[in-house]
Coordinates of C-alpha atoms in Angstrom, one line a residue:
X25 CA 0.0 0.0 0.0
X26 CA 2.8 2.2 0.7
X27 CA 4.7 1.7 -2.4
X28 CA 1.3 2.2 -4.8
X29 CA 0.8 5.4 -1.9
X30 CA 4.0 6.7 -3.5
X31 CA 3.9 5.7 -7.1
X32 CA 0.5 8.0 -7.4
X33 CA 2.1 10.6 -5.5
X34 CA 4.8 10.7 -8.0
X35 CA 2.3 11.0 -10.7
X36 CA 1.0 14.1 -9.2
X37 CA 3.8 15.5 -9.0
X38 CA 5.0 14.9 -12.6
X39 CA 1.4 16.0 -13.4
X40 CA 2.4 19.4 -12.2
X41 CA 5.5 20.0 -13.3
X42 CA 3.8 19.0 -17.0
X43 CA 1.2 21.6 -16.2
X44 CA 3.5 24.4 -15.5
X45 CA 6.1 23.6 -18.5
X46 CA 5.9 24.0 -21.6
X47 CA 5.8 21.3 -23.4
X48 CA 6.2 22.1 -27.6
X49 CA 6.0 25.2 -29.4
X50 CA 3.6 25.5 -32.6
X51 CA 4.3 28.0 -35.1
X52 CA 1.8 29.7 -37.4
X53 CA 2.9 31.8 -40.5
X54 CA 1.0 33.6 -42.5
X55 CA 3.7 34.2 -44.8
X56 CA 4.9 30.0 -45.4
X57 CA 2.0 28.1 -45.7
X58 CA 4.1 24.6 -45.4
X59 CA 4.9 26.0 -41.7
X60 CA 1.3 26.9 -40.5
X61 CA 0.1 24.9 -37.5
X62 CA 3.7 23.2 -37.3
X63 CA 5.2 22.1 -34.5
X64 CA 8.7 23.4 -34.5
X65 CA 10.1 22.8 -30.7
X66 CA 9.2 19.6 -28.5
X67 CA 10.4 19.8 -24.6
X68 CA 10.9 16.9 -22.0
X69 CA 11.9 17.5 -18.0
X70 CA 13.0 14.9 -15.7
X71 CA 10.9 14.4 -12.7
X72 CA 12.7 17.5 -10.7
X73 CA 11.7 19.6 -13.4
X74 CA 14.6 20.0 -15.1
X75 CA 14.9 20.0 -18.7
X76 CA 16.3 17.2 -20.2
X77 CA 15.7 16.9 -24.0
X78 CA 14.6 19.6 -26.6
X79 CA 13.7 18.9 -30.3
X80 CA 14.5 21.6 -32.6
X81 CA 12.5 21.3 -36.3
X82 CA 13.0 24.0 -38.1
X83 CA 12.4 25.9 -35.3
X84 CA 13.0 30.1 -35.6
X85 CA 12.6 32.5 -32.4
X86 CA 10.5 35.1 -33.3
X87 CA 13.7 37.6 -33.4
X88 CA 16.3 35.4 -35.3
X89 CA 17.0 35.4 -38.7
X90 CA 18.0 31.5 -38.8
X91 CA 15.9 28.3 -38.4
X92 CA 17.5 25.3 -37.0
X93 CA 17.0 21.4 -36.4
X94 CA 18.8 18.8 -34.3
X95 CA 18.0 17.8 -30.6
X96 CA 19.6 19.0 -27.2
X97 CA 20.0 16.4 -24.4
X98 CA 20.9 17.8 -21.0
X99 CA 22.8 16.3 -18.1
X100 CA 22.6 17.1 -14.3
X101 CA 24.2 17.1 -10.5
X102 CA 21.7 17.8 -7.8
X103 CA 19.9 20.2 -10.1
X104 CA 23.1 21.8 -11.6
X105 CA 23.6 21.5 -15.6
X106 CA 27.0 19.6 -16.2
X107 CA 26.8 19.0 -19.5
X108 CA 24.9 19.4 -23.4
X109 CA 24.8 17.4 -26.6
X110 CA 23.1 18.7 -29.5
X111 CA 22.8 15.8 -32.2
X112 CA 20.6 14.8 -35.4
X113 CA 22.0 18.2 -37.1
X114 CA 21.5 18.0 -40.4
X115 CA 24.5 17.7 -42.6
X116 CA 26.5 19.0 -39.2
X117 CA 28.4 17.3 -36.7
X118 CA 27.6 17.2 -32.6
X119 CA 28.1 19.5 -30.7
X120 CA 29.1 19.3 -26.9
X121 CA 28.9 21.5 -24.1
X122 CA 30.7 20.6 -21.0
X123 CA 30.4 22.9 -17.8
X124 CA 32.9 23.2 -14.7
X125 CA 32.0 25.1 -11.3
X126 CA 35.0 26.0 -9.1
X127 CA 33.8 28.5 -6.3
X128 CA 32.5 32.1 -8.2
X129 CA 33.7 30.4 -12.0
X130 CA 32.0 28.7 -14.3
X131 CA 33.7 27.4 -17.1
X132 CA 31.9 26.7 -20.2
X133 CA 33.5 24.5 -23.0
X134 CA 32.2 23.5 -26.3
X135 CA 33.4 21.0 -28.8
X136 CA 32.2 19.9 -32.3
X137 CA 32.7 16.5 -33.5
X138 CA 34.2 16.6 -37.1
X139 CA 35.8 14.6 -39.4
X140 CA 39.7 14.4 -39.6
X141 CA 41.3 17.0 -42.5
X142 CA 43.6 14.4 -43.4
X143 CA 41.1 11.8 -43.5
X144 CA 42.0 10.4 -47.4
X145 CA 45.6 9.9 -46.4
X146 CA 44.7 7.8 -43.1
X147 CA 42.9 5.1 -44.9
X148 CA 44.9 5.1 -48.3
X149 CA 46.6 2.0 -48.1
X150 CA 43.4 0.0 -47.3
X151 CA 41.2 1.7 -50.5
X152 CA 44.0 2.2 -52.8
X153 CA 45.0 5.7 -54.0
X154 CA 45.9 4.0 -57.6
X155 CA 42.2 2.9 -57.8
X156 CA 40.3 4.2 -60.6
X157 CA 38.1 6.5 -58.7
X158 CA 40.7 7.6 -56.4
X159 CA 40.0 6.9 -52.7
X160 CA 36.4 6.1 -52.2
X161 CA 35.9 6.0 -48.1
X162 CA 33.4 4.0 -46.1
X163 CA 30.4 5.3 -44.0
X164 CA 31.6 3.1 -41.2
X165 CA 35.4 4.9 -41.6
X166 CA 33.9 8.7 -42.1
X167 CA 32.4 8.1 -38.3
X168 CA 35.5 6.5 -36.8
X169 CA 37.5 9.1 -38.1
X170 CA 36.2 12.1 -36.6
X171 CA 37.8 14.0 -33.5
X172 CA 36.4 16.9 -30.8
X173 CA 37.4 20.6 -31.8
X174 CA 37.0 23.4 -29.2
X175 CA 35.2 25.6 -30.5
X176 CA 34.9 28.1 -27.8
X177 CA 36.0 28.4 -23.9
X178 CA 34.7 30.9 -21.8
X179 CA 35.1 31.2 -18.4
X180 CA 32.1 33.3 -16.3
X181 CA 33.0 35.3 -12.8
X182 CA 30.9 35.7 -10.3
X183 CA 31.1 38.2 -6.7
X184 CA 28.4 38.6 -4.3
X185 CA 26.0 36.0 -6.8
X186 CA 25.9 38.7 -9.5
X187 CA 28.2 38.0 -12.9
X188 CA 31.2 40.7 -13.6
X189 CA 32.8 39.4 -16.1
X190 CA 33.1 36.3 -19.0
X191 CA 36.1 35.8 -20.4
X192 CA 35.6 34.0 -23.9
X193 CA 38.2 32.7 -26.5
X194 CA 37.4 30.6 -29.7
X195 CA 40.1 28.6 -31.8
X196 CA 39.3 30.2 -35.1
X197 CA 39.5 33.9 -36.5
X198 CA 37.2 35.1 -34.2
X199 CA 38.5 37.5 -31.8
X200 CA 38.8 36.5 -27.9
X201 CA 36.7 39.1 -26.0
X202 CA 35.7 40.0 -22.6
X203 CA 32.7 41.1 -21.1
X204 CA 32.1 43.6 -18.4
X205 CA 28.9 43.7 -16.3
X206 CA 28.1 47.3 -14.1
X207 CA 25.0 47.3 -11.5
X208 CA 22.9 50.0 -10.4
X209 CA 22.4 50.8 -6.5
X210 CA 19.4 48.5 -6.5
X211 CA 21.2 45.1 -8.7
X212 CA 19.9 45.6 -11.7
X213 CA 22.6 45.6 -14.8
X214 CA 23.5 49.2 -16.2
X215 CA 26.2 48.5 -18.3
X216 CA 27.4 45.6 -20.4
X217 CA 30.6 46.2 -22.4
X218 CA 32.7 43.6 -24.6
X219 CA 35.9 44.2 -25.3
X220 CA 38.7 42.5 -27.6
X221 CA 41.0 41.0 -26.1
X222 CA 44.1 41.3 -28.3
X223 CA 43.7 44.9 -28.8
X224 CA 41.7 45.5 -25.5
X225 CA 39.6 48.4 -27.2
X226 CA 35.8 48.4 -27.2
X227 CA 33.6 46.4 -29.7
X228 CA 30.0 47.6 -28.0
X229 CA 28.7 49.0 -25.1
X230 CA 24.8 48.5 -24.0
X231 CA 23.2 51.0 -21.2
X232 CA 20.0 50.0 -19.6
X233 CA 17.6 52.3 -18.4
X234 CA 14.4 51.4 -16.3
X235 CA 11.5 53.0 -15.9
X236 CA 8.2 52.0 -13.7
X237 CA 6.8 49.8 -17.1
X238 CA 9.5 49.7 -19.8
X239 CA 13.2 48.6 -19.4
X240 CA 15.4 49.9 -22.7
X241 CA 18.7 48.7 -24.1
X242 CA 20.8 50.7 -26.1
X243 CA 23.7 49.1 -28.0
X244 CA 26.7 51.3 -29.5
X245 CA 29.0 50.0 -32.1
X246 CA 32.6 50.8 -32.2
X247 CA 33.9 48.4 -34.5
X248 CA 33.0 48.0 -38.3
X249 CA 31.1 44.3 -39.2
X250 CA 30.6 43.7 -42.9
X251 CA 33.2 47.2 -43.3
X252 CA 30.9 49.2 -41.9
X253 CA 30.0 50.1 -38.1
X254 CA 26.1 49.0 -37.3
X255 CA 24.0 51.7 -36.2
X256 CA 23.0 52.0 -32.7
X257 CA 20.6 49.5 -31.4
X258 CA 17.0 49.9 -29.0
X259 CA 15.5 47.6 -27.2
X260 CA 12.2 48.2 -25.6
X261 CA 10.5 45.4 -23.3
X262 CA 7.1 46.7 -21.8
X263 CA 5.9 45.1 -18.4
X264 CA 2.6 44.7 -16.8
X265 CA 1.8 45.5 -13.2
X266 CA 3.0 41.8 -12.6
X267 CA 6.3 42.6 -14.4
X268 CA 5.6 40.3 -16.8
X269 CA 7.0 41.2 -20.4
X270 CA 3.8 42.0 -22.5
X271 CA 5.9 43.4 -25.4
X272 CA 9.8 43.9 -26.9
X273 CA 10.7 46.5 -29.9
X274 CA 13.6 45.9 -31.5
X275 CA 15.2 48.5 -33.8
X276 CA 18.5 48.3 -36.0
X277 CA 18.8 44.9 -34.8
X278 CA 22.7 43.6 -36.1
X279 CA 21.9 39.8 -35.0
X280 CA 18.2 39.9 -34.7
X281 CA 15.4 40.4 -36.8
X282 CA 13.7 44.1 -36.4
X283 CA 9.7 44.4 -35.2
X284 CA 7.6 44.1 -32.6
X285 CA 6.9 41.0 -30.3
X286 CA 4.1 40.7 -28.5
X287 CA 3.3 38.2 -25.6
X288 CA 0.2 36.7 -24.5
X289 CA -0.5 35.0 -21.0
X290 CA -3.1 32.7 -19.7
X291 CA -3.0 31.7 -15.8
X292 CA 0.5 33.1 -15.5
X293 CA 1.6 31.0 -18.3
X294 CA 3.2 32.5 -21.8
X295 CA 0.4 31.2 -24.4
X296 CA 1.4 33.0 -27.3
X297 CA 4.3 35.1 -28.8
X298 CA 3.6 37.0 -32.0
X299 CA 5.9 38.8 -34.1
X300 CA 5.0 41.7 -36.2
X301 CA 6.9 44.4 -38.5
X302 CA 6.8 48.3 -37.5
X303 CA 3.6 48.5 -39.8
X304 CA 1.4 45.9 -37.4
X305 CA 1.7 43.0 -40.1
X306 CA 1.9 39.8 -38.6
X307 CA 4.9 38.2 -39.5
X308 CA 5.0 34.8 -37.3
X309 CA 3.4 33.2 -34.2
X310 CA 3.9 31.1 -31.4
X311 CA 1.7 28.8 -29.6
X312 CA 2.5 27.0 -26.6
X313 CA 1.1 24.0 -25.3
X314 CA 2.1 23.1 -21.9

């Protein structure tokens, strides 16, 4: 009796973490009619509620430019991510990110499986580089020669449970940079700045200013992308008297897509995001089922 007792408690509970997650993400657009009523993100939690799998197909944020497929799978200590594999990327390799906690640092690592540069010469001997068609290589060989690249490192500091600083580094052409987190007299961020690390000058600069229903970011370019230096960036998120975020305006967006998001809530919950251009014509949509 006790056992059964405990099995149906853990249903309820399960029940309610399912209630109060989200559980997929259906997107409607007006503008792609193969996309209308399509389900483009899937979510799974593990019975403390943490998440544990999500299922990207062709799923977009309503401010990003890209779409993108593959599935996450997250791993956990006590509650504490330690590590994430994204996998099934199409035409792409697996990514892994690895994450290390040492007092007020957290060091975040990640690595992309990919196949060796040199792979033709490795297996030469057993295909024959005389062959007619040169050296034709196996499925099975492709897999097993494949190695982990860092892709990135970044280490984030922490004082007083607030983040000052992230140190990143990459092992390609971009830039190492650094960035720089100021608070106000109440603990809310003011100022985030990255600079480059080789020539320690300033790529951008945000400022945040708050007001009783709006919170605005400003971003100020001081290096040149594509040869030219973007213009400044705005941010506006408008809260209600719950401080909930009923709407975002983004403007001169470099990474993000310009308009208007606005967000819809039943019982507390987010039940709909929809993205709109400047004019008010609707764009995207987000629906989510929990």
């Amino acid at each position: 009796m006790k056992y059964i007792l405990l099995f149906f408690i853990l249903i309820g509970i399960n029940g309610i973490y399912a209630q109060n997650k989200v559980q997929k993400i259906i997107e409607l657009n007006s503008l792609v009619d193969s996309l209308d009523n399509k389900t483009v993100k899937t979510f799974e939690y593990d019975q403390n509620g943490n998440l544990v799998k999500e299922d990207y197909i062709n799923f977009m944020p309503l401010n990003s430019k890209y779409r993108n497929t593959g599935t996450w799978i997250h791993e956990y200590d006590n509650g504490i991510i330690q590590k994430s594999l994204k996998i099934n990327r199409p035409e792409k390799d697996t990514i892994l990110i690895e994450y290390k906690y040492k007092g007020n640092k957290k060091k975040v690592t990640t690595e992309e499986l990919v196949t060796r540069s040199k792979l033709k010469d490795s297996v030469a001997d057993k295909y024959g580089i005389d062959s007619e068609n040169g050296c034709v290589i196996a499925p099975e060989d492709l897999e097993f020669y494949k190695v982990w690249i860092e892709r990135e490192n970044k280490t984030i500091i922490r004082k007083k449970g607030k983040i000052i600083k992230e140190k990143v580094y990459f092992n390609h052409n971009t830039n190492p940079y650094d960035l720089i987190y100021e608070y106000d007299t109440n603990g809310r961020i003011s100022t985030l700045t990255q600079i480059n690390r080789k020539t320690k000058k300033i790529n951008w600069k945000e400022s945040y200013t708050y007001n009783e229903n709006t919170t605005v970011r400003e971003r100020e370019y001081f290096i040149e992308y594509w040869n030219k230096i973007p213009p400044k960036e705005l941010e506006i998120k408008y809260f209600d008297e719950n401080r909930k975020i009923m709407r975002i305006e983004l403007t001169n967006s470099k990474d993000y897509i310009d308009g208007v998001i606005e967000i819809t809530y039943e019982n507390g919950l987010i039940s709909k995001k929809s993205l709109t251009d400047k004019n008010g014509n609707s764009i995207r949509e987000h629906k989510y089922i929990y």
